[in-house]
Structures are given as structure tokens and as C-alpha cells.
Amino acid sequence: MARLGTNTKVNRLLLVSNRLPITLIPGADGPAIERSTGGLATALSSVHGDGRSLWFGWPGPAGNDLTPEFTALLAEQHTVPVEISAAEVKAYYEGFSNGVLWPLCHYLLDKVRLDAHEDWEAYRLVNERFAERIAREWKPGDAVWVHDYQLALVPALLRQRCPEARIGFFLHVPFPAPEIFRILPWRTEVLRGILGADVVGFHTAQYAFHFAYACSQLLGLELAGDVLRDDGRPVRVAAFPIGIDAEAFATRAASEEVQRRAAELRAGIPERTLLVAVDRLDYTKGLPRRLLALERLLTQRPELRDKLHFIQLAVPTRENVDAYADYRRTVNELVSRVNGRFGTPTRNVVHLLHRSVDPVELSALYVAADVMLVTPLRDGMNLVAKEYAASRIDDSGVLVLSEFAGAATELHEALHVNPYDLDALASAILRAIEMPGDERALRMAGLRRSVHGGSVHRWARSFVTSLEESPIPPAIAPTRALEEAAQALRDAEPLVAFLDYDGTLVDFSTSPRTATPDRELLRVLERLAKRATVHVVSGRSRESLEDFFGSLPIGLHAEHGLWSRKTPHSPWTARLPVPPTWLAPLREVFEGIVRRTDGAFLEEKSGALAFHYRSTEPQLAQRRLGELRLALAAHPASSEFDVLPGARVLEVRQRGIHKGVVVPEVLAALPSAAVIAIGDDLTDEALFGALPERAVAVRVGRGQSIARFRVPGVREVRALLASLTETT
Ligand code: GDG
């Protein structure tokens, strides 16, 4: 079991999912609970139940009007109810979670609801409510594990409320290719929401890669190993393939009751090959294509009509979502069509059971089936495939498995098939029916080894361990010490302020052109300039800075200090000759590489060149970066420039130029001035390094820094600057 045990850094584990594993049932004889048997409930039961975990989620409609009896029942089960009203179930759950995110993650774009603005609002609101409830319970030392696409915003919302919490997020559905994910109008909000976690888990390495690539493309984050850095905070992105309790399935399969039920089932269809499929009646599960492939096979091999018996267990699901009602109709029509064509007066080929069955009956189906058809169009993992393998204790049976199910990455011995290719699907079914006994046994033995190797307990344990090992994020709320330092600066005369621009005075924007100063900022700087000497020191060009701040009585320093302009309307002067002699020949090298790199672009400044690759596919970007670095190292003028890696950018600039060069010059005229400097990235460290001992250096965000103080973001920077102008 994956219980927390005694040797752990974690105090309690707070589990979070849309539904609780229990549903409250009001009844005439008093309140009762019904336990869920779904995959998630089973999976998490291995870390829940030893009194050291709490589970947050919706307990069903009765949870919105809790009686004292229900409250007691929930507490007994170590669960915390989160209320979701009927209108919210419609908008947050059916509308946004299942109407937008579910089809998007499964690549079914025609099913994605287009106008979901109101549903998005409800989604945000319910996610906030979850975060609020968890924050109320969270204590230092507790770890939080949030589950699935319905709650993607919870990690970041919780991080705002409990900055020092260890937070994990696991996505049970596929994370789609970035080209698909980009379609979502709320794509950055969803990515930012998930990135609030310390560990983000997926079923396969491919989904993890898709997520990391989307973060790189849409947010400019860079992946190093399996870690994304979000504002300096590490976020581990990794595959944790979910398993099943294979022992339990094997034991149940061997039980007398299941063996008897399976034998009864087989006795009813003597001499026939039994094909079985078990799915929620969901449009991702590929029922129509499965039926069409069967129809094609029977058309090609009519003699099989008397030899096959196909049971499709279709468990009712999400019946209030329109797309599901249409889907059910399509499936019913296809079943009638196949039976109409190939059935006989006494027998049908396809038997559709539109209901759920109890665990014994489910195991009996697994034990009786000669061939299991698991052919979803897309599936995060698919537990049915694993459960079938675990139930074949005599190594018989054949698994036909879609290559678009996460399970295909682990279950190598299954017959893999592309469900979009009807001929291939029909041939795979035929091959499964005709497979010789020794090949069946060999394949099934391999499948069973695989499902016994990666149990659900191991899955839960490895995720929780990874969460335990993640460092506790440092708190970066403005501290009392910073308040005191600011108080001293308020009274100091003269005062000099060195300020970075992007990420410090304005939020980082995906397009640098749109990050223009707003009115509030201009007002703050104008006020500050009345009582202090203000210098903006930025990597931007002279033109941008002139455009933004030309009319303010402040000093401007462009291209990391290569250019300076001390007062409005005074001329810009360069510290070194521009353009440097190496610029033109290197431009050609850069241009050659940019031409061969989709999504990349070249930024040229008067004394620098920058290769931007945030929209480039990461592997291609790495290859091209390698080429560029080699060319730069081999260049005859390589001793005259520095190569500086930044956030999805590689910049080459004149050696000897960095933000620190500005400091001595400014302070020469004001040798005993009090000093404050604020910046948010690596280039600002050179500025901090050049400051006198007495200076107040403030780093924005979490990255490594020599600065003594920190603030979380732009808002706090502005508040700090405004506080310096308050009269005491
Ligand atoms: C999501 C992802 C991922 C089904 N019918 C009955 C029944 N079941 C049980 C099965 C299995 C579970 O429900 C279904 O799990 P799947 O993995 O097949 O599919 P989703 O429900 O779509 O689950 C999926 C999973 O999350 C876990 O991360 O694998 O990709 O979509 O355990 O046995 N159980 C009973 N009666 C039924 O009629 N008792």
C-alpha cells in the first residue's frame, strides 16, 4: 500500500477531485452513502483511508444541503464536501469541463463548444471555491494532490493562498499536441493554473512533452531535463503511468463465483468466439468505428456470422451533454444495422448492454472473452485493457488495443491498431480470432507481467514520493525587513533608483511590442522623479525607451547600458563604438540559422544580435542552438562579444557591456546617495553586483539572486515605489 507511512516529510495528504469517492443518498431510513467504483476512486483508495489524508470533492446533489447526519458521515470518511449548485454542474462540469476540455484533450475538435464564455466563468469560480476550501484546511507540512481537467486552475489559485504548499497535479486524460491545445481561448489561463503545482504528472512521456512544449510556445518557459522553471520556481513535469490492482483482478478472476458466471455465459454461446468491449458510452471510445469494422469483416467473411458473438457493455455516462445523446443514437443505429444484415432469426451478432454491471459480472466478462476490443479514438490510459490482461490467469485471450490509448505505450504484446483505419481494424479483429494458441499464450504472459509490474499502489506511491522530494517553495511576500528598508529610504536624501523595465515595471508580455507603460506606471515614475534620481536600465532599444518615457525627467539606459541618455532631450551616447565590426558578418550567420528554423526570429540592436526561439519546436531549437553556439565559438572575433542565454533567446553583445556599467557613473555625482535597485532576471544581477554595500537590492520573483530582498511581482514593485513618495 502507498499509505504515507511514518518515514515521510509530508504531514497529511490532501486529495482533490471533482467527485468524492462517495455519493450522499438521502433516504427514508436516514442518510446513506454509495461508494464509487470508478478508476480514480480505486486508484486513490490506496493513499486514502489511514487517517492521514483528507479528500476534497463534490458528494453529489445532497451535498449542497448538508444535514448534521451527512456532515458526520463525511467526516467519518475523512472527506471534505465542496458544494456545487445545479446551475454550476451545468456550466462548470457539463459545459466547460466536458463540453470544451474533454473533447479538446481527445482531439475531437468538432465536439468542442465554441461559445463557452459563461461556462468558463463558472469553471473559474468553482476552481476558486475548491482552492478556498483547501486553503482553509491546509497546514504547513501538508501536501496537496489535485486531480484532472475539471480542476486545472486549482494549483495556481491555491499557490496564491498558500505559497509554501507542496502541490501536485495529475491529468488523467491526454494532454494534446500544442497545435491542438492552442485552439483553446483560455489556453494561457489553463497552463498558468496547472503550473501552480510543483509536480505535474501525466500517463505518458508524450503527454508530458506536449505540456512542456505548450508552456514553451505560449509562455516562453524552458524545459531543462524534466523541470520547467516558472519564475525561477521549479515545476517537475513527468510521466506516472497509472496501473491497476492486478492482484485483486487475478484473485477475483479465479474465484468460484466468477468462474461459474463465465462458464454460464460461454455455455449460452457454444462454438462461438466471444468478442467483448467495455466502455463508458463516450464518443472518445470509438464504438461506431468498432461496429463498422465488424460489419466490414462480416461482409468480407460472411461465414463468420455464425461464429462470432460480440458483447458491447456501454456504461451510461454524461447523459445531460448533447453530444452524448447523439452518440447514443448513432451507436444504436449501427448495432441495428449490423444485426439486421448479419443476424439470424434466432441470434444476433452484436449484443449491446446499456448499463453498468457489478464487479463480479465485469470479471466474468473478462474471463469469458476470447478477444477484448479496446479501440478508443483517444484515451489517456484505458484501464479496461489492463484489467482484461490481469484477469487472464491462464494466459489465454487476445487484446486488440488502439495505438491512441496511453496503455499502448506499455502493453507491447497487444495487437496494436489504428482505429481510424477500418480495414486495419477489421484485419486486427480477424487476426485475433484466428491467432494460434501458443502465440496467444506468449503475448498474454507478457501483458500480465506488465500489468503486475506497474500496480496502482506503485503509481500513487511514486507520485507522492516525487511530491515529497520537491523543495518547499520559498515565500516571497514582501517582508517586514523590506518594509523597514523602504521606510529608511523614504526619509533619505538624495535617493537614486535603478529600475529594470520588462518583468519589473510591467508584466512580461508574449509580444514585447505590447508591453507599453500604462498610466498608473507613468504616474508612479513621475512622482518618484520629484523626490529621487530615477534611471531605467533595460535591454530594450533606445527607440522603445524614448517612445515609452521620452517626456519624463528620468535617465534612460538602453541595450543593457550600451546607450545612455541622462535627461530628456539630451543626446544618447554610446559607451563603445557602434556597430561593432563583428555585427555584419554575424548577422549572416544568424540569418542563415533563422531561415532554417520555423518560428524563430532575429532581433537586431545597434550593438547586439538575438536569436529568439520561443515558438520553435524544442528539439529543433536545441539543434539549431548547438549549431549557433559552435559557429559563435569558432568566429575569429569571439573574444569581442559575450554569448548570453536568456528566456528562449540567445543574445550576442559587446564584451564589457552589462547593466552594472551604469551604476558608478550615476553615483559619481551623488557619492553618498541612498540607493534602491529593482530587477527580475539574470541581466539585473550585474546591476545588483555593481551597487554599493548600503543599497537596497530587490529581486522580483523567485529566481536565484544576490539581492537581499524580494517581492512577488509587478504590482508589489509599483506599490513599493509609490510608498517611497509618501510623506511621513
Ligand atoms: C479516465 C481516462 C484513464 C467500467 N464499466 C464498469 C466498470 N468500469 C470500470 C472499469 C475501469 C473504469 O471503469 C474505466 O476506466 P478507463 O480507464 O477505461 O476509462 P475512463 O473512465 O474514461 O477514465 C482514462 C482513467 O481515467 C484513469 O486515469 O485510464 O484514459 O479517460 O476501471 O473497470 N466497473 C464496474 N461496472 C461496470 O459496468 N464495476
PDB file of N, CA and C in Angstrom, residues 590-646:
ATOM      1  N   PHE A 590      23.486  34.372 -38.207  1.00  0.00           N
ATOM      2  CA  PHE A 590      22.170  34.319 -37.546  1.00  0.00           C
ATOM      3  C   PHE A 590      21.060  34.133 -38.572  1.00  0.00           C
ATOM      4  N   GLU A 591      21.131  34.910 -39.645  1.00  0.00           N
ATOM      5  CA  GLU A 591      20.053  34.847 -40.646  1.00  0.00           C
ATOM      6  C   GLU A 591      19.974  33.455 -41.266  1.00  0.00           C
ATOM      7  N   GLY A 592      21.146  32.859 -41.523  1.00  0.00           N
ATOM      8  CA  GLY A 592      21.177  31.516 -42.107  1.00  0.00           C
ATOM      9  C   GLY A 592      20.465  30.521 -41.206  1.00  0.00           C
ATOM     10  N   ILE A 593      20.667  30.665 -39.913  1.00  0.00           N
ATOM     11  CA  ILE A 593      20.049  29.718 -38.977  1.00  0.00           C
ATOM     12  C   ILE A 593      18.562  30.002 -38.821  1.00  0.00           C
ATOM     13  N   VAL A 594      18.198  31.275 -38.726  1.00  0.00           N
ATOM     14  CA  VAL A 594      16.778  31.631 -38.571  1.00  0.00           C
ATOM     15  C   VAL A 594      15.966  31.126 -39.765  1.00  0.00           C
ATOM     16  N   ARG A 595      16.555  31.232 -40.976  1.00  0.00           N
ATOM     17  CA  ARG A 595      15.840  30.770 -42.179  1.00  0.00           C
ATOM     18  C   ARG A 595      15.480  29.292 -42.084  1.00  0.00           C
ATOM     19  N   ARG A 596      16.309  28.514 -41.408  1.00  0.00           N
ATOM     20  CA  ARG A 596      16.064  27.076 -41.338  1.00  0.00           C
ATOM     21  C   ARG A 596      15.347  26.668 -40.043  1.00  0.00           C
ATOM     22  N   THR A 597      14.830  27.645 -39.298  1.00  0.00           N
ATOM     23  CA  THR A 597      14.219  27.329 -38.005  1.00  0.00           C
ATOM     24  C   THR A 597      12.809  27.905 -37.935  1.00  0.00           C
ATOM     25  N   ASP A 598      11.813  27.051 -38.141  1.00  0.00           N
ATOM     26  CA  ASP A 598      10.422  27.510 -38.089  1.00  0.00           C
ATOM     27  C   ASP A 598      10.135  28.202 -36.771  1.00  0.00           C
ATOM     28  N   GLY A 599       9.486  29.343 -36.826  1.00  0.00           N
ATOM     29  CA  GLY A 599       9.049  30.016 -35.592  1.00  0.00           C
ATOM     30  C   GLY A 599      10.097  30.942 -34.998  1.00  0.00           C
ATOM     31  N   ALA A 600      11.369  30.837 -35.430  1.00  0.00           N
ATOM     32  CA  ALA A 600      12.412  31.673 -34.819  1.00  0.00           C
ATOM     33  C   ALA A 600      12.475  33.031 -35.514  1.00  0.00           C
ATOM     34  N   PHE A 601      13.012  34.041 -34.811  1.00  0.00           N
ATOM     35  CA  PHE A 601      13.254  35.310 -35.486  1.00  0.00           C
ATOM     36  C   PHE A 601      14.499  35.980 -34.920  1.00  0.00           C
ATOM     37  N   LEU A 602      15.027  36.896 -35.709  1.00  0.00           N
ATOM     38  CA  LEU A 602      16.261  37.580 -35.330  1.00  0.00           C
ATOM     39  C   LEU A 602      15.914  38.989 -34.875  1.00  0.00           C
ATOM     40  N   GLU A 603      16.474  39.373 -33.727  1.00  0.00           N
ATOM     41  CA  GLU A 603      16.301  40.761 -33.292  1.00  0.00           C
ATOM     42  C   GLU A 603      17.661  41.427 -33.421  1.00  0.00           C
ATOM     43  N   GLU A 604      17.690  42.549 -34.088  1.00  0.00           N
ATOM     44  CA  GLU A 604      18.970  43.234 -34.243  1.00  0.00           C
ATOM     45  C   GLU A 604      18.928  44.542 -33.478  1.00  0.00           C
ATOM     46  N   LYS A 605      19.961  44.747 -32.652  1.00  0.00           N
ATOM     47  CA  LYS A 605      20.075  46.028 -31.959  1.00  0.00           C
ATOM     48  C   LYS A 605      21.344  46.684 -32.493  1.00  0.00           C
ATOM     49  N   SER A 606      21.662  47.873 -32.018  1.00  0.00           N
ATOM     50  CA  SER A 606      22.822  48.541 -32.614  1.00  0.00           C
ATOM     51  C   SER A 606      24.116  47.829 -32.260  1.00  0.00           C
ATOM     52  N   GLY A 607      24.164  47.179 -31.059  1.00  0.00           N
ATOM     53  CA  GLY A 607      25.398  46.501 -30.682  1.00  0.00           C
ATOM     54  C   GLY A 607      25.152  45.061 -30.278  1.00  0.00           C
ATOM     55  N   ALA A 608      24.082  44.480 -30.734  1.00  0.00           N
ATOM     56  CA  ALA A 608      23.769  43.110 -30.317  1.00  0.00           C
ATOM     57  C   ALA A 608      22.864  42.412 -31.324  1.00  0.00           C
ATOM     58  N   LEU A 609      22.906  41.077 -31.281  1.00  0.00           N
ATOM     59  CA  LEU A 609      22.014  40.260 -32.107  1.00  0.00           C
ATOM     60  C   LEU A 609      21.356  39.251 -31.175  1.00  0.00           C
ATOM     61  N   ALA A 610      20.077  38.971 -31.402  1.00  0.00           N
ATOM     62  CA  ALA A 610      19.406  37.995 -30.530  1.00  0.00           C
ATOM     63  C   ALA A 610      18.611  37.009 -31.368  1.00  0.00           C
ATOM     64  N   PHE A 611      18.799  35.721 -31.058  1.00  0.00           N
ATOM     65  CA  PHE A 611      18.082  34.641 -31.731  1.00  0.00           C
ATOM     66  C   PHE A 611      16.922  34.236 -30.814  1.00  0.00           C
ATOM     67  N   HIS A 612      15.683  34.556 -31.223  1.00  0.00           N
ATOM     68  CA  HIS A 612      14.503  34.239 -30.399  1.00  0.00           C
ATOM     69  C   HIS A 612      13.864  32.956 -30.913  1.00  0.00           C
ATOM     70  N   TYR A 613      13.607  32.014 -30.004  1.00  0.00           N
ATOM     71  CA  TYR A 613      13.064  30.733 -30.483  1.00  0.00           C
ATOM     72  C   TYR A 613      11.893  30.222 -29.653  1.00  0.00           C
ATOM     73  N   ARG A 614      11.133  31.107 -29.032  1.00  0.00           N
ATOM     74  CA  ARG A 614      10.074  30.635 -28.146  1.00  0.00           C
ATOM     75  C   ARG A 614       8.959  29.895 -28.896  1.00  0.00           C
ATOM     76  N   SER A 615       8.776  30.172 -30.186  1.00  0.00           N
ATOM     77  CA  SER A 615       7.712  29.475 -30.914  1.00  0.00           C
ATOM     78  C   SER A 615       8.245  28.298 -31.720  1.00  0.00           C
ATOM     79  N   THR A 616       9.481  27.919 -31.481  1.00  0.00           N
ATOM     80  CA  THR A 616      10.070  26.824 -32.246  1.00  0.00           C
ATOM     81  C   THR A 616       9.925  25.511 -31.494  1.00  0.00           C
ATOM     82  N   GLU A 617       9.714  24.437 -32.228  1.00  0.00           N
ATOM     83  CA  GLU A 617       9.608  23.108 -31.621  1.00  0.00           C
ATOM     84  C   GLU A 617      10.910  22.865 -30.833  1.00  0.00           C
ATOM     85  N   PRO A 618      10.828  22.475 -29.534  1.00  0.00           N
ATOM     86  CA  PRO A 618      12.015  22.469 -28.664  1.00  0.00           C
ATOM     87  C   PRO A 618      13.201  21.653 -29.188  1.00  0.00           C
ATOM     88  N   GLN A 619      12.928  20.471 -29.779  1.00  0.00           N
ATOM     89  CA  GLN A 619      14.080  19.676 -30.230  1.00  0.00           C
ATOM     90  C   GLN A 619      14.811  20.369 -31.370  1.00  0.00           C
ATOM     91  N   LEU A 620      14.046  20.942 -32.276  1.00  0.00           N
ATOM     92  CA  LEU A 620      14.654  21.676 -33.389  1.00  0.00           C
ATOM     93  C   LEU A 620      15.441  22.865 -32.832  1.00  0.00           C
ATOM     94  N   ALA A 621      14.844  23.572 -31.872  1.00  0.00           N
ATOM     95  CA  ALA A 621      15.513  24.738 -31.287  1.00  0.00           C
ATOM     96  C   ALA A 621      16.845  24.328 -30.676  1.00  0.00           C
ATOM     97  N   GLN A 622      16.860  23.188 -29.975  1.00  0.00           N
ATOM     98  CA  GLN A 622      18.113  22.742 -29.341  1.00  0.00           C
ATOM     99  C   GLN A 622      19.179  22.456 -30.396  1.00  0.00           C
ATOM    100  N   ARG A 623      18.753  21.818 -31.506  1.00  0.00           N
ATOM    101  CA  ARG A 623      19.718  21.510 -32.576  1.00  0.00           C
ATOM    102  C   ARG A 623      20.314  22.789 -33.145  1.00  0.00           C
ATOM    103  N   ARG A 624      19.446  23.742 -33.432  1.00  0.00           N
ATOM    104  CA  ARG A 624      19.907  24.993 -34.035  1.00  0.00           C
ATOM    105  C   ARG A 624      20.754  25.809 -33.048  1.00  0.00           C
ATOM    106  N   LEU A 625      20.396  25.762 -31.763  1.00  0.00           N
ATOM    107  CA  LEU A 625      21.199  26.470 -30.764  1.00  0.00           C
ATOM    108  C   LEU A 625      22.612  25.905 -30.733  1.00  0.00           C
ATOM    109  N   GLY A 626      22.695  24.564 -30.838  1.00  0.00           N
ATOM    110  CA  GLY A 626      24.011  23.910 -30.862  1.00  0.00           C
ATOM    111  C   GLY A 626      24.821  24.423 -32.039  1.00  0.00           C
ATOM    112  N   GLU A 627      24.183  24.473 -33.207  1.00  0.00           N
ATOM    113  CA  GLU A 627      24.883  24.954 -34.411  1.00  0.00           C
ATOM    114  C   GLU A 627      25.345  26.389 -34.209  1.00  0.00           C
ATOM    115  N   LEU A 628      24.454  27.221 -33.660  1.00  0.00           N
ATOM    116  CA  LEU A 628      24.769  28.637 -33.495  1.00  0.00           C
ATOM    117  C   LEU A 628      25.933  28.816 -32.523  1.00  0.00           C
ATOM    118  N   ARG A 629      25.888  28.076 -31.422  1.00  0.00           N
ATOM    119  CA  ARG A 629      26.954  28.200 -30.420  1.00  0.00           C
ATOM    120  C   ARG A 629      28.304  27.803 -31.015  1.00  0.00           C
ATOM    121  N   LEU A 630      28.287  26.722 -31.826  1.00  0.00           N
ATOM    122  CA  LEU A 630      29.538  26.288 -32.470  1.00  0.00           C
ATOM    123  C   LEU A 630      30.076  27.387 -33.374  1.00  0.00           C
ATOM    124  N   ALA A 631      29.173  27.955 -34.190  1.00  0.00           N
ATOM    125  CA  ALA A 631      29.598  28.998 -35.128  1.00  0.00           C
ATOM    126  C   ALA A 631      30.155  30.205 -34.368  1.00  0.00           C
ATOM    127  N   LEU A 632      29.532  30.532 -33.227  1.00  0.00           N
ATOM    128  CA  LEU A 632      29.983  31.695 -32.457  1.00  0.00           C
ATOM    129  C   LEU A 632      31.345  31.432 -31.821  1.00  0.00           C
ATOM    130  N   ALA A 633      31.513  30.201 -31.290  1.00  0.00           N
ATOM    131  CA  ALA A 633      32.784  29.876 -30.640  1.00  0.00           C
ATOM    132  C   ALA A 633      33.930  29.898 -31.655  1.00  0.00           C
ATOM    133  N   ALA A 634      33.616  29.489 -32.903  1.00  0.00           N
ATOM    134  CA  ALA A 634      34.671  29.393 -33.911  1.00  0.00           C
ATOM    135  C   ALA A 634      34.930  30.730 -34.611  1.00  0.00           C
ATOM    136  N   HIS A 635      34.117  31.743 -34.277  1.00  0.00           N
ATOM    137  CA  HIS A 635      34.236  33.012 -35.004  1.00  0.00           C
ATOM    138  C   HIS A 635      35.536  33.742 -34.622  1.00  0.00           C
ATOM    139  N   PRO A 636      36.270  34.327 -35.605  1.00  0.00           N
ATOM    140  CA  PRO A 636      37.547  34.986 -35.298  1.00  0.00           C
ATOM    141  C   PRO A 636      37.418  36.118 -34.272  1.00  0.00           C
ATOM    142  N   ALA A 637      36.242  36.754 -34.199  1.00  0.00           N
ATOM    143  CA  ALA A 637      36.103  37.878 -33.254  1.00  0.00           C
ATOM    144  C   ALA A 637      35.471  37.446 -31.939  1.00  0.00           C
ATOM    145  N   SER A 638      35.541  36.145 -31.645  1.00  0.00           N
ATOM    146  CA  SER A 638      34.766  35.659 -30.491  1.00  0.00           C
ATOM    147  C   SER A 638      35.208  36.288 -29.162  1.00  0.00           C
ATOM    148  N   SER A 639      36.409  36.860 -29.108  1.00  0.00           N
ATOM    149  CA  SER A 639      36.822  37.472 -27.836  1.00  0.00           C
ATOM    150  C   SER A 639      36.214  38.859 -27.665  1.00  0.00           C
ATOM    151  N   GLU A 640      35.523  39.343 -28.688  1.00  0.00           N
ATOM    152  CA  GLU A 640      34.971  40.702 -28.573  1.00  0.00           C
ATOM    153  C   GLU A 640      33.498  40.721 -28.173  1.00  0.00           C
ATOM    154  N   PHE A 641      32.887  39.548 -28.114  1.00  0.00           N
ATOM    155  CA  PHE A 641      31.469  39.549 -27.710  1.00  0.00           C
ATOM    156  C   PHE A 641      31.209  38.499 -26.640  1.00  0.00           C
ATOM    157  N   ASP A 642      30.112  38.696 -25.924  1.00  0.00           N
ATOM    158  CA  ASP A 642      29.653  37.709 -24.940  1.00  0.00           C
ATOM    159  C   ASP A 642      28.406  37.033 -25.479  1.00  0.00           C
ATOM    160  N   VAL A 643      28.262  35.731 -25.177  1.00  0.00           N
ATOM    161  CA  VAL A 643      27.066  34.981 -25.597  1.00  0.00           C
ATOM    162  C   VAL A 643      26.211  34.777 -24.348  1.00  0.00           C
ATOM    163  N   LEU A 644      24.999  35.305 -24.386  1.00  0.00           N
ATOM    164  CA  LEU A 644      24.168  35.277 -23.173  1.00  0.00           C
ATOM    165  C   LEU A 644      22.850  34.552 -23.401  1.00  0.00           C
ATOM    166  N   PRO A 645      22.683  33.388 -22.769  1.00  0.00           N
ATOM    167  CA  PRO A 645      21.391  32.711 -22.894  1.00  0.00           C
ATOM    168  C   PRO A 645      20.348  33.414 -22.030  1.00  0.00           C
ATOM    169  N   GLY A 646      19.123  33.589 -22.556  1.00  0.00           N
ATOM    170  CA  GLY A 646      18.033  34.188 -21.778  1.00  0.00           C
ATOM    171  C   GLY A 646      16.829  33.282 -21.842  1.00  0.00           C
TER     172      GLY A 646
END
